[in-house]
PDB file of C-alpha atoms in Angstrom:
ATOM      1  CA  UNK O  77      51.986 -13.182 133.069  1.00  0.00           C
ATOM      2  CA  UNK O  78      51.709 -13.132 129.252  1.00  0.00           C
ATOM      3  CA  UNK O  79      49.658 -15.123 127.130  1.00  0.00           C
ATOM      4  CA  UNK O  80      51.588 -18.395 125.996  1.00  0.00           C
ATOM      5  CA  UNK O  81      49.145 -20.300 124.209  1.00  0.00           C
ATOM      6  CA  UNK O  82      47.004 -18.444 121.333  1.00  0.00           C
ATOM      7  CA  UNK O  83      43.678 -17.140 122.805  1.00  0.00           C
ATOM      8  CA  UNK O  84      40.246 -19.384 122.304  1.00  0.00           C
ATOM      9  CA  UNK O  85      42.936 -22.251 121.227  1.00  0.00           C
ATOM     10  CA  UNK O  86      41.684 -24.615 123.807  1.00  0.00           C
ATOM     11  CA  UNK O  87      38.585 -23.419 123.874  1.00  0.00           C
ATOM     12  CA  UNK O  88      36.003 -26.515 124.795  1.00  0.00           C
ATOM     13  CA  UNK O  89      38.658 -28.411 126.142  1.00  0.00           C
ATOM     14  CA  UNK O  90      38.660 -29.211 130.027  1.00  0.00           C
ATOM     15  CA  UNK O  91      41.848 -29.103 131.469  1.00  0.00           C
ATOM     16  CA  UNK O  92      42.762 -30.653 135.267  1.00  0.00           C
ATOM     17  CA  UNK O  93      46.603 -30.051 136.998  1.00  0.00           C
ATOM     18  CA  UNK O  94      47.166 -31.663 140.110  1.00  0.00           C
ATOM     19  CA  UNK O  95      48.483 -29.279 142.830  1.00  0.00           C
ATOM     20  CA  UNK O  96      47.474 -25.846 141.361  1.00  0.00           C
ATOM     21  CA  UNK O  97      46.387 -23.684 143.701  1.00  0.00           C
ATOM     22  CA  UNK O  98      49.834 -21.922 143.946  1.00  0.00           C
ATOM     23  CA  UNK O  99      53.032 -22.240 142.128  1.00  0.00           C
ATOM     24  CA  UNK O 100      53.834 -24.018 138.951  1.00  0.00           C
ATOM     25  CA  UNK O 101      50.256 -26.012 138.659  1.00  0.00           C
ATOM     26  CA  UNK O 102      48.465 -21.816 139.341  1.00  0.00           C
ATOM     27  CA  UNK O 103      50.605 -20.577 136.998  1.00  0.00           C
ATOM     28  CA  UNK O 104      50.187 -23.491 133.984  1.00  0.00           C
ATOM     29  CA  UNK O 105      45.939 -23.728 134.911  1.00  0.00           C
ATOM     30  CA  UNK O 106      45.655 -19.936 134.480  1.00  0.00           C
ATOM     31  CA  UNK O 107      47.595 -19.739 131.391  1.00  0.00           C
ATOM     32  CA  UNK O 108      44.882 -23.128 129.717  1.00  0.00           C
ATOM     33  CA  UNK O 109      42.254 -20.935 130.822  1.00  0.00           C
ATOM     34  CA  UNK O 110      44.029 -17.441 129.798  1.00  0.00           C
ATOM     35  CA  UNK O 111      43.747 -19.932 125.911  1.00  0.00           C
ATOM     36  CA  UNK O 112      39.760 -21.074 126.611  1.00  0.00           C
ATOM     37  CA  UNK O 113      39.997 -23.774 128.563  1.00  0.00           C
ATOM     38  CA  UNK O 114      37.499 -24.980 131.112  1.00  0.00           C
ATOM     39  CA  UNK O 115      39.678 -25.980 134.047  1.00  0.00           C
ATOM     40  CA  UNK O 116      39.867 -28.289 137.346  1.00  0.00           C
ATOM     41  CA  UNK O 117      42.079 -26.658 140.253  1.00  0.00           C
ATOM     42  CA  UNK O 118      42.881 -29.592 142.471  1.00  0.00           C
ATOM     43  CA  UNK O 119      44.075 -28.664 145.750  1.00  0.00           C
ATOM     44  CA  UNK O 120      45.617 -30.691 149.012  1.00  0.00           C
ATOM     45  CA  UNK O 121      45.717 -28.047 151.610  1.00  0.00           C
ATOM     46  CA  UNK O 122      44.877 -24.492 150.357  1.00  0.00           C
ATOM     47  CA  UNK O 123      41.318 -24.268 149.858  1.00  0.00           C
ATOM     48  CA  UNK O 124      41.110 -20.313 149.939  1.00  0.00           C
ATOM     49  CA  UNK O 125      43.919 -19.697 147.720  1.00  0.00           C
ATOM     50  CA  UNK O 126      42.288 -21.969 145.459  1.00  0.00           C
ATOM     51  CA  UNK O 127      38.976 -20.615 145.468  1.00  0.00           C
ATOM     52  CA  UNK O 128      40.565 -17.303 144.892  1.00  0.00           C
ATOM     53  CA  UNK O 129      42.442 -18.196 141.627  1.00  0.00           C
ATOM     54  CA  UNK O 130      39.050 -20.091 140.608  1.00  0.00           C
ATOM     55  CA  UNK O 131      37.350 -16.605 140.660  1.00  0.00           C
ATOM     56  CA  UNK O 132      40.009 -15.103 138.877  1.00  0.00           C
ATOM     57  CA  UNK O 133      39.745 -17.362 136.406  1.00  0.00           C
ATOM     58  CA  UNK O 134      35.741 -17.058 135.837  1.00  0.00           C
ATOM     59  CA  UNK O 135      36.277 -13.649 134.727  1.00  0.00           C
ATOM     60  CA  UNK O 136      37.764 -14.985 131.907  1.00  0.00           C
ATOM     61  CA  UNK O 137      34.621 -16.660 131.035  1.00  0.00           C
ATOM     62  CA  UNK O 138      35.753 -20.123 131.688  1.00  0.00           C
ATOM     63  CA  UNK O 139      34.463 -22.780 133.857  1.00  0.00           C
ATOM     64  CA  UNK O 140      36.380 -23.175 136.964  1.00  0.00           C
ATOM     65  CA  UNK O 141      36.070 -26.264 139.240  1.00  0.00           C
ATOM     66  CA  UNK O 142      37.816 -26.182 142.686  1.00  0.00           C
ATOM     67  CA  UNK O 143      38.270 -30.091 144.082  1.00  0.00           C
ATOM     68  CA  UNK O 144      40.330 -30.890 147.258  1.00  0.00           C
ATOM     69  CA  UNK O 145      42.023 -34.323 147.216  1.00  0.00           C
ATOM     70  CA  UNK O 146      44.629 -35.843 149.237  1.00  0.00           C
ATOM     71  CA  UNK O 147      46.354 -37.890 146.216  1.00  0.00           C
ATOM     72  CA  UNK O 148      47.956 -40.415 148.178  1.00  0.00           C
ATOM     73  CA  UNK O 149      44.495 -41.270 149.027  1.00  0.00           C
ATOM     74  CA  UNK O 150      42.510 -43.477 146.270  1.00  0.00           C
ATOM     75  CA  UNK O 151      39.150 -43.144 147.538  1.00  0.00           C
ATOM     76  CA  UNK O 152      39.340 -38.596 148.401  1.00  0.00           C
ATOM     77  CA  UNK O 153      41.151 -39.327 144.447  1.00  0.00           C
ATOM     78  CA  UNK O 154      38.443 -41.305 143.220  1.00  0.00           C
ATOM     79  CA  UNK O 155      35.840 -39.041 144.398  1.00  0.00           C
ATOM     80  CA  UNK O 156      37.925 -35.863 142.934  1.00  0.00           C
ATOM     81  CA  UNK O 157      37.139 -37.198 138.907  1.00  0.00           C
ATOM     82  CA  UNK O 158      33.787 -38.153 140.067  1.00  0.00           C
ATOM     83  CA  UNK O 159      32.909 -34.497 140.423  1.00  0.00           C
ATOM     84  CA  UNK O 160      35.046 -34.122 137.392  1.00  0.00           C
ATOM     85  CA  UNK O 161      32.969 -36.400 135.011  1.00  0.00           C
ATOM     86  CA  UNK O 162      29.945 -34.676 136.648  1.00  0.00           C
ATOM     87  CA  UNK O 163      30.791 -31.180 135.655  1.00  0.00           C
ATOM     88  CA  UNK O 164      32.055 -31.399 132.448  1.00  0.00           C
ATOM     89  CA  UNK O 165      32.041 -35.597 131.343  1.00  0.00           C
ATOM     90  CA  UNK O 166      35.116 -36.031 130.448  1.00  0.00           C
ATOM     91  CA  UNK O 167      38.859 -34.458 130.471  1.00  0.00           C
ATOM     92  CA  UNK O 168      41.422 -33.594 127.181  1.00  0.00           C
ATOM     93  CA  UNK O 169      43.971 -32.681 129.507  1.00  0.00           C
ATOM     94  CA  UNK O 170      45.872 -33.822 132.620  1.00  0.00           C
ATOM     95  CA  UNK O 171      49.227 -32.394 134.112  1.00  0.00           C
ATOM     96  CA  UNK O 172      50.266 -34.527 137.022  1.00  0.00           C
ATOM     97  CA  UNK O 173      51.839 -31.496 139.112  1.00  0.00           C
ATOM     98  CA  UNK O 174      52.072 -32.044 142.604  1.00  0.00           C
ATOM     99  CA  UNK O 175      54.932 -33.549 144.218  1.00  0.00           C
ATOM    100  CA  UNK O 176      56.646 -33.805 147.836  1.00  0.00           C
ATOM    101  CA  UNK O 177      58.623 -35.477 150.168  1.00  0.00           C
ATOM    102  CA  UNK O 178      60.872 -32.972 151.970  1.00  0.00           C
ATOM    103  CA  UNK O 179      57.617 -31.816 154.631  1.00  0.00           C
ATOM    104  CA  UNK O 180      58.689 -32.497 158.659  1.00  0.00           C
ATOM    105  CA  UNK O 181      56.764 -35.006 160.616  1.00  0.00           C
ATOM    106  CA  UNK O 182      55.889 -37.456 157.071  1.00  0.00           C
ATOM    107  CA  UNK O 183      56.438 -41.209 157.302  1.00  0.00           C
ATOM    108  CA  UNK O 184      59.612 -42.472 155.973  1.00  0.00           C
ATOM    109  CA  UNK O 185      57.772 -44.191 152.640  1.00  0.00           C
ATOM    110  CA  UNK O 186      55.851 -41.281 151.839  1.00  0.00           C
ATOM    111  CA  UNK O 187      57.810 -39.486 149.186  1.00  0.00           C
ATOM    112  CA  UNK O 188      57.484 -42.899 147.180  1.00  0.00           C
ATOM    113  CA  UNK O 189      53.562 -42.894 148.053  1.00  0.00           C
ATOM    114  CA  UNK O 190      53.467 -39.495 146.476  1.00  0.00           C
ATOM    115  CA  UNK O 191      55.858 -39.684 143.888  1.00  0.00           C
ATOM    116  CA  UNK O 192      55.537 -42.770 142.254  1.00  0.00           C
ATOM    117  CA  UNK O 193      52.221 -44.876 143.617  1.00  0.00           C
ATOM    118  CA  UNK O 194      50.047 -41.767 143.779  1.00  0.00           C
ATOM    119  CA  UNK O 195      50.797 -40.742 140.325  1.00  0.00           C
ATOM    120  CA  UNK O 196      50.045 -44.297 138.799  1.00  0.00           C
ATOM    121  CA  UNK O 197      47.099 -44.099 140.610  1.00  0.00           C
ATOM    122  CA  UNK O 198      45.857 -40.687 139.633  1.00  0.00           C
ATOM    123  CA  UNK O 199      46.430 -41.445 135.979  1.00  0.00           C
ATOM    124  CA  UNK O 200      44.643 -44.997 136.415  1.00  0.00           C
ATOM    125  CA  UNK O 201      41.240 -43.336 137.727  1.00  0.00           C
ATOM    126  CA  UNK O 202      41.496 -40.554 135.360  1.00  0.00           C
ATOM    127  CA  UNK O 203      41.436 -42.829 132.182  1.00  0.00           C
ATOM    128  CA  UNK O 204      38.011 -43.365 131.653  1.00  0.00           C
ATOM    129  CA  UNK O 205      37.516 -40.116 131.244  1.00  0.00           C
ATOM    130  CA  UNK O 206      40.463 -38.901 129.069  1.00  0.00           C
ATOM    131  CA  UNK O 207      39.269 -38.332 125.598  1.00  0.00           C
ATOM    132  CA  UNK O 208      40.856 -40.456 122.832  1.00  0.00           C
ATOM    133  CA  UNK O 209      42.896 -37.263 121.728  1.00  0.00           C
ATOM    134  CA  UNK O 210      43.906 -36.611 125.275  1.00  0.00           C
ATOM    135  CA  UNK O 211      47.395 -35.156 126.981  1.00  0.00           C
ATOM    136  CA  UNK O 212      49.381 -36.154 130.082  1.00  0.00           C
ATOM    137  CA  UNK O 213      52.242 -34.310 131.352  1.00  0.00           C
ATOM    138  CA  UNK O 214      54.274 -35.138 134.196  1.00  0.00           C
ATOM    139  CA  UNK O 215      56.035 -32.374 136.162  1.00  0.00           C
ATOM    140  CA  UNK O 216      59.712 -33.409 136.942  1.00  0.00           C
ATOM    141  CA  UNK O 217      63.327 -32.009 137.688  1.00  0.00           C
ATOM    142  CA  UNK O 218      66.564 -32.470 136.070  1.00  0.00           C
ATOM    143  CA  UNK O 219      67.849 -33.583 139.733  1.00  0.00           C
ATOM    144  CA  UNK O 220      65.256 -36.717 139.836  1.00  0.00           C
ATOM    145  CA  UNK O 221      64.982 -37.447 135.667  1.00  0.00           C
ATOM    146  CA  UNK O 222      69.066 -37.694 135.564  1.00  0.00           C
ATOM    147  CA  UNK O 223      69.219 -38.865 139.131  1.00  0.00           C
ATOM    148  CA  UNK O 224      70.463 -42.310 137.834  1.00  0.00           C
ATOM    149  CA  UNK O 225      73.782 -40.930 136.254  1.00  0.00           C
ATOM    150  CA  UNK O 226      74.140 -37.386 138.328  1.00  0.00           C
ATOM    151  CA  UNK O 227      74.090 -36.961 142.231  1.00  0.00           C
ATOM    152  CA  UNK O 228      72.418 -34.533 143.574  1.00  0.00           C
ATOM    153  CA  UNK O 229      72.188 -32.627 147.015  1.00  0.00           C
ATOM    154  CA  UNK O 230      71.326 -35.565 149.571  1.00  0.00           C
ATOM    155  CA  UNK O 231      68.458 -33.645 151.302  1.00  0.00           C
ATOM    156  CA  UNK O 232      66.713 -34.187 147.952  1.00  0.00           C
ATOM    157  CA  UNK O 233      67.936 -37.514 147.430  1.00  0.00           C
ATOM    158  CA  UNK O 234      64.605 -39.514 148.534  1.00  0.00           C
ATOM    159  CA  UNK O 235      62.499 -36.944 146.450  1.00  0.00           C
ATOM    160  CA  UNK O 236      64.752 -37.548 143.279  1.00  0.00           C
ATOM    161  CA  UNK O 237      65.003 -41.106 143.567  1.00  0.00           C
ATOM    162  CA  UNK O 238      61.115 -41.250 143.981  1.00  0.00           C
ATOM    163  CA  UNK O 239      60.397 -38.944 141.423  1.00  0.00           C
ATOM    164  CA  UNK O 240      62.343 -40.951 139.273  1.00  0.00           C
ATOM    165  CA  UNK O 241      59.989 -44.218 140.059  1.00  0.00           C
ATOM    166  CA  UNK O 242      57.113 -42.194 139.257  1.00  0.00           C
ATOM    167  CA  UNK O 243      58.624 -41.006 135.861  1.00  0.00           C
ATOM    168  CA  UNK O 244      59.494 -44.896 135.030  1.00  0.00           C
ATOM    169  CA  UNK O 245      56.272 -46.239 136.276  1.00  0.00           C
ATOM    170  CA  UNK O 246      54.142 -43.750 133.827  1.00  0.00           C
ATOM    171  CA  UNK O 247      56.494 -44.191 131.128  1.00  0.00           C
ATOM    172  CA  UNK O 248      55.732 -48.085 131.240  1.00  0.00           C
ATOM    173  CA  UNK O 249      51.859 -47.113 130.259  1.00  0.00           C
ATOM    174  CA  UNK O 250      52.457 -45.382 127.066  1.00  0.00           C
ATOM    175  CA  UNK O 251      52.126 -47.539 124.588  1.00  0.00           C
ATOM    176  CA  UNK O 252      48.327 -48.443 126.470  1.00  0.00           C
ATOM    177  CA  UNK O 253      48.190 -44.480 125.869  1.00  0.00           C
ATOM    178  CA  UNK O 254      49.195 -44.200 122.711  1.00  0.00           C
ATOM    179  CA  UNK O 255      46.811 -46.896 121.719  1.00  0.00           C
ATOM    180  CA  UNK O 256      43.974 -44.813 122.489  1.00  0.00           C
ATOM    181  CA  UNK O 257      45.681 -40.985 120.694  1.00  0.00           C
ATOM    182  CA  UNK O 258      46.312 -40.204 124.054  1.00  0.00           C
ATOM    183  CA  UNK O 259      49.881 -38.034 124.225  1.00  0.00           C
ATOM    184  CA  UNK O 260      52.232 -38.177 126.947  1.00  0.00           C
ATOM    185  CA  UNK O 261      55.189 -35.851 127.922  1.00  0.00           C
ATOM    186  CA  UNK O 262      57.745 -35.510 130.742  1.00  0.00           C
ATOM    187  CA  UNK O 263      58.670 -32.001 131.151  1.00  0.00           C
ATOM    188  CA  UNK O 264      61.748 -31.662 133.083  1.00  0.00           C
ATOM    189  CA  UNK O 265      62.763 -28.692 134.494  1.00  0.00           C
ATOM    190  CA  UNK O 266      66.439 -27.219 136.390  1.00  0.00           C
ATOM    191  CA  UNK O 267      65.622 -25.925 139.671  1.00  0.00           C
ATOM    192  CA  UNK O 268      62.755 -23.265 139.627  1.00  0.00           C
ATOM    193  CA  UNK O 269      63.890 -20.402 141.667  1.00  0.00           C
ATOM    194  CA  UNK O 270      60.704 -19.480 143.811  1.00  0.00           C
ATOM    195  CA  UNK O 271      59.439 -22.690 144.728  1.00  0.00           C
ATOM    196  CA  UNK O 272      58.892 -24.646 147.921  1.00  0.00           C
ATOM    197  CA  UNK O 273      61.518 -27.095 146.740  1.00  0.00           C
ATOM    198  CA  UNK O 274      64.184 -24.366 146.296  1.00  0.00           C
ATOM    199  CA  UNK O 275      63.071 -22.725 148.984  1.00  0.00           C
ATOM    200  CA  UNK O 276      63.493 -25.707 151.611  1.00  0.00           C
ATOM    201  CA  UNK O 277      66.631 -26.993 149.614  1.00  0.00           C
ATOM    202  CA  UNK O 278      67.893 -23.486 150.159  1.00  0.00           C
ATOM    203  CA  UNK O 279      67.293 -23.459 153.640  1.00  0.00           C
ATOM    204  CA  UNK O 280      69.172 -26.933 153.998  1.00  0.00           C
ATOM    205  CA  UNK O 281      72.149 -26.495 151.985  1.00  0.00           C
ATOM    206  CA  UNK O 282      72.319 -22.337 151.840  1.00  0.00           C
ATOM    207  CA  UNK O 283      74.046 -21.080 148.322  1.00  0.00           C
ATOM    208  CA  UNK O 284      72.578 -24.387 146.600  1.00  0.00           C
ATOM    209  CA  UNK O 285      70.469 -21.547 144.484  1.00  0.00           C
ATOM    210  CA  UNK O 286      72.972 -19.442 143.838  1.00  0.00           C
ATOM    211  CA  UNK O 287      75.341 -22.324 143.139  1.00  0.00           C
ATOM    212  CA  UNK O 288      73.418 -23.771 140.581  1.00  0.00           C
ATOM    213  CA  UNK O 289      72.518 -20.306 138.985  1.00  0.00           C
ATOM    214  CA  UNK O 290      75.743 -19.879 138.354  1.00  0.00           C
ATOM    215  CA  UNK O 291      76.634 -23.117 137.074  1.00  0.00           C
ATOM    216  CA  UNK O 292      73.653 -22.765 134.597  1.00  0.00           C
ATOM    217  CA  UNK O 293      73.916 -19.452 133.290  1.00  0.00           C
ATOM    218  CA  UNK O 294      70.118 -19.276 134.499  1.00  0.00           C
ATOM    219  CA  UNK O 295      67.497 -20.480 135.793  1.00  0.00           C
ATOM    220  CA  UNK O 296      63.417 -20.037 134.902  1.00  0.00           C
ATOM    221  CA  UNK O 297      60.793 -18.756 137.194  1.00  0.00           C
ATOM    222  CA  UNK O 298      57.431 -20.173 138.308  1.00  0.00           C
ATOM    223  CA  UNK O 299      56.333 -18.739 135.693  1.00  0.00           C
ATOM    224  CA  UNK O 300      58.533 -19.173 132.801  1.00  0.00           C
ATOM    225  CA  UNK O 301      58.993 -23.019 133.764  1.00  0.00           C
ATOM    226  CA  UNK O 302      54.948 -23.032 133.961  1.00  0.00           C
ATOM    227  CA  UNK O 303      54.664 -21.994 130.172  1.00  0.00           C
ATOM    228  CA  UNK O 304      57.035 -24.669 128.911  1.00  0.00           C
ATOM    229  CA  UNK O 305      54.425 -26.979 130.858  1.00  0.00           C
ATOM    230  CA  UNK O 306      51.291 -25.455 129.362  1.00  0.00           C
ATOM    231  CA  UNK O 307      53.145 -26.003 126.206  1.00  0.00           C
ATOM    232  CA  UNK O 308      53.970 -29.356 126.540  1.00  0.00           C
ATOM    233  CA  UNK O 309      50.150 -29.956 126.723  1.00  0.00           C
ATOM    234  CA  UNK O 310      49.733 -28.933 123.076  1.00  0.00           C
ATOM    235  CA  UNK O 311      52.874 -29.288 121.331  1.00  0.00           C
ATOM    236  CA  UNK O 312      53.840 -32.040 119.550  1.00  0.00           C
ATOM    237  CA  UNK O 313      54.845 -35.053 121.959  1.00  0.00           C
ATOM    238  CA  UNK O 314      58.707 -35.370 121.375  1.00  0.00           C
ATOM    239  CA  UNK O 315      60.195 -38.721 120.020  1.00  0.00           C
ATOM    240  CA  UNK O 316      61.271 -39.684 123.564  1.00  0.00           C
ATOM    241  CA  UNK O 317      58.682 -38.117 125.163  1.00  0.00           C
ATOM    242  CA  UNK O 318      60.957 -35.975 127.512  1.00  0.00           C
ATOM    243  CA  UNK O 319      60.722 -31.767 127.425  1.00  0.00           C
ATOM    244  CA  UNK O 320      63.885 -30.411 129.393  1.00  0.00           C
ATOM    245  CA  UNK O 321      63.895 -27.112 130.156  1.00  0.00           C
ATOM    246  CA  UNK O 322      66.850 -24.941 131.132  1.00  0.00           C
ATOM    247  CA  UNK O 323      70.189 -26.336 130.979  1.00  0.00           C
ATOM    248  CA  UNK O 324      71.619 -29.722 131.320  1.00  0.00           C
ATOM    249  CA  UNK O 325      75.117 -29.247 130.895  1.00  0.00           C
ATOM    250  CA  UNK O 326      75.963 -30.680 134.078  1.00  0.00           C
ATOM    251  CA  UNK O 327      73.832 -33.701 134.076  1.00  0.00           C
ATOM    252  CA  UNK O 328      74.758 -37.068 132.441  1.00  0.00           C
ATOM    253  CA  UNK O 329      72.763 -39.407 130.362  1.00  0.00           C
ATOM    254  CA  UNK O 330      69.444 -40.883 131.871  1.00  0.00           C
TER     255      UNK O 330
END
């Protein structure tokens, strides 16, 4: 990975991403702590792999703070920024990562639970600690932020559609954000060709990658798509608060 952000530019900030012991949410933490910042690797399921990129990190001379949380659960969620406002007081950034909803054997309402009601709820606890100068940056696709006016494969349907809730539920607090400095940015990205969700969309509708690579032109990596998300933490929030990244050509209006 290169450097995306300049080095020591977040240096004594404190950075958290939900989700980010592997994938996107890896790839964004290292590259705040590849720029100086102290981070928070939040974790549902992976405890070793997150632990691992924690140690990697270290070397870099930042803090590192591993937390497991179920974030469909308030209280393991309440208990994750408690050790958060322990360890370092307070947070300057937040990138709401993780996301589901196409796992076997979860309840019918759970991609909503996730997408939309655990988000709110995440950013809710977090809030006393955000710093007045603080940023928030949701993690979305083009198939759930255009899902009103596109279709889109109907094995991602629920996932888009609840996505979508989250993205309008968070949007409703900015102005209670902006009151205090604090920024907030939807980064939405074309599919990401190496994650779960391509992977298991792949697997249910074989070609859909290769279909929408060539419909695109291209499409970004973990890794590419990751830096646009780091980035969106320090840039300059857009007027409509919305990043896309990669091509929208075939989408309609919101």
């Amino acid at each position: 990975m290169s450097q995306t952000l300049p080095s020591g530019s977040l240096s004594g900030k404190t950075a958290l991403v939900t989700g980010s012991s592997r994938g996107i949410g890896a790839d964004t933490v290292r590259y705040f702590a590849e720029a100086g910042a102290d981070v928070v690797i939040n974790f549902r399921n992976k405890a070793p792999r997150a632990e691992k990129l924690a140690a990697q990190l270290r070397e870099l001379g930042v803090e590192a703070l591993v937390v497991g949380a179920d974030l469909t659960d308030p209280e393991s969620v309440a208990a994750m920024f408690g050790e958060v406002e322990r360890t370092f007081g307070g947070l300057d950034i937040l990138v709401l990562n993780a996301s589901g909803g196409m796992e076997s054997g979860m309840a019918e309402d759970y991609a909503l639970l996730l997408n939309r009601d655990a988000q709110v709820n995440v950013l809710e606890t977090a809030l006393p600690l955000l710093n007045d100068d603080a940023r928030v940056v949701f993690v979305t696709s083009h198939q759930a932020h255009f899902i009103r006016s596109t279709p889109t494969m109907p094995e991602y349907e629920p996932v888009a559609l609840s996505k979508r809730a989250g993205e309008d539920a968070l949007r409703e607090r900015i102005p209670a954000l902006e009151e205090r400095g604090i920024g907030f940015t939807v980064v939405s990205g074309d599919m990401i060709e190496g994650t779960i969700t391509a992977t298991l969309l792949e697997r249910a509708n074989p070609g859909a990658i290769a279909a929408r690579r060539d419909d695109a032109g291209k499409l970004y990596n973990v890794a590419e798509f990751a830096a646009e998300v780091a980035r969106a933490a320090v840039d300059p929030v857009p007027a409509d608060n919305t990043r896309l990244v990669g091509d929208t050509g075939s989408f309609g209006g919101e």
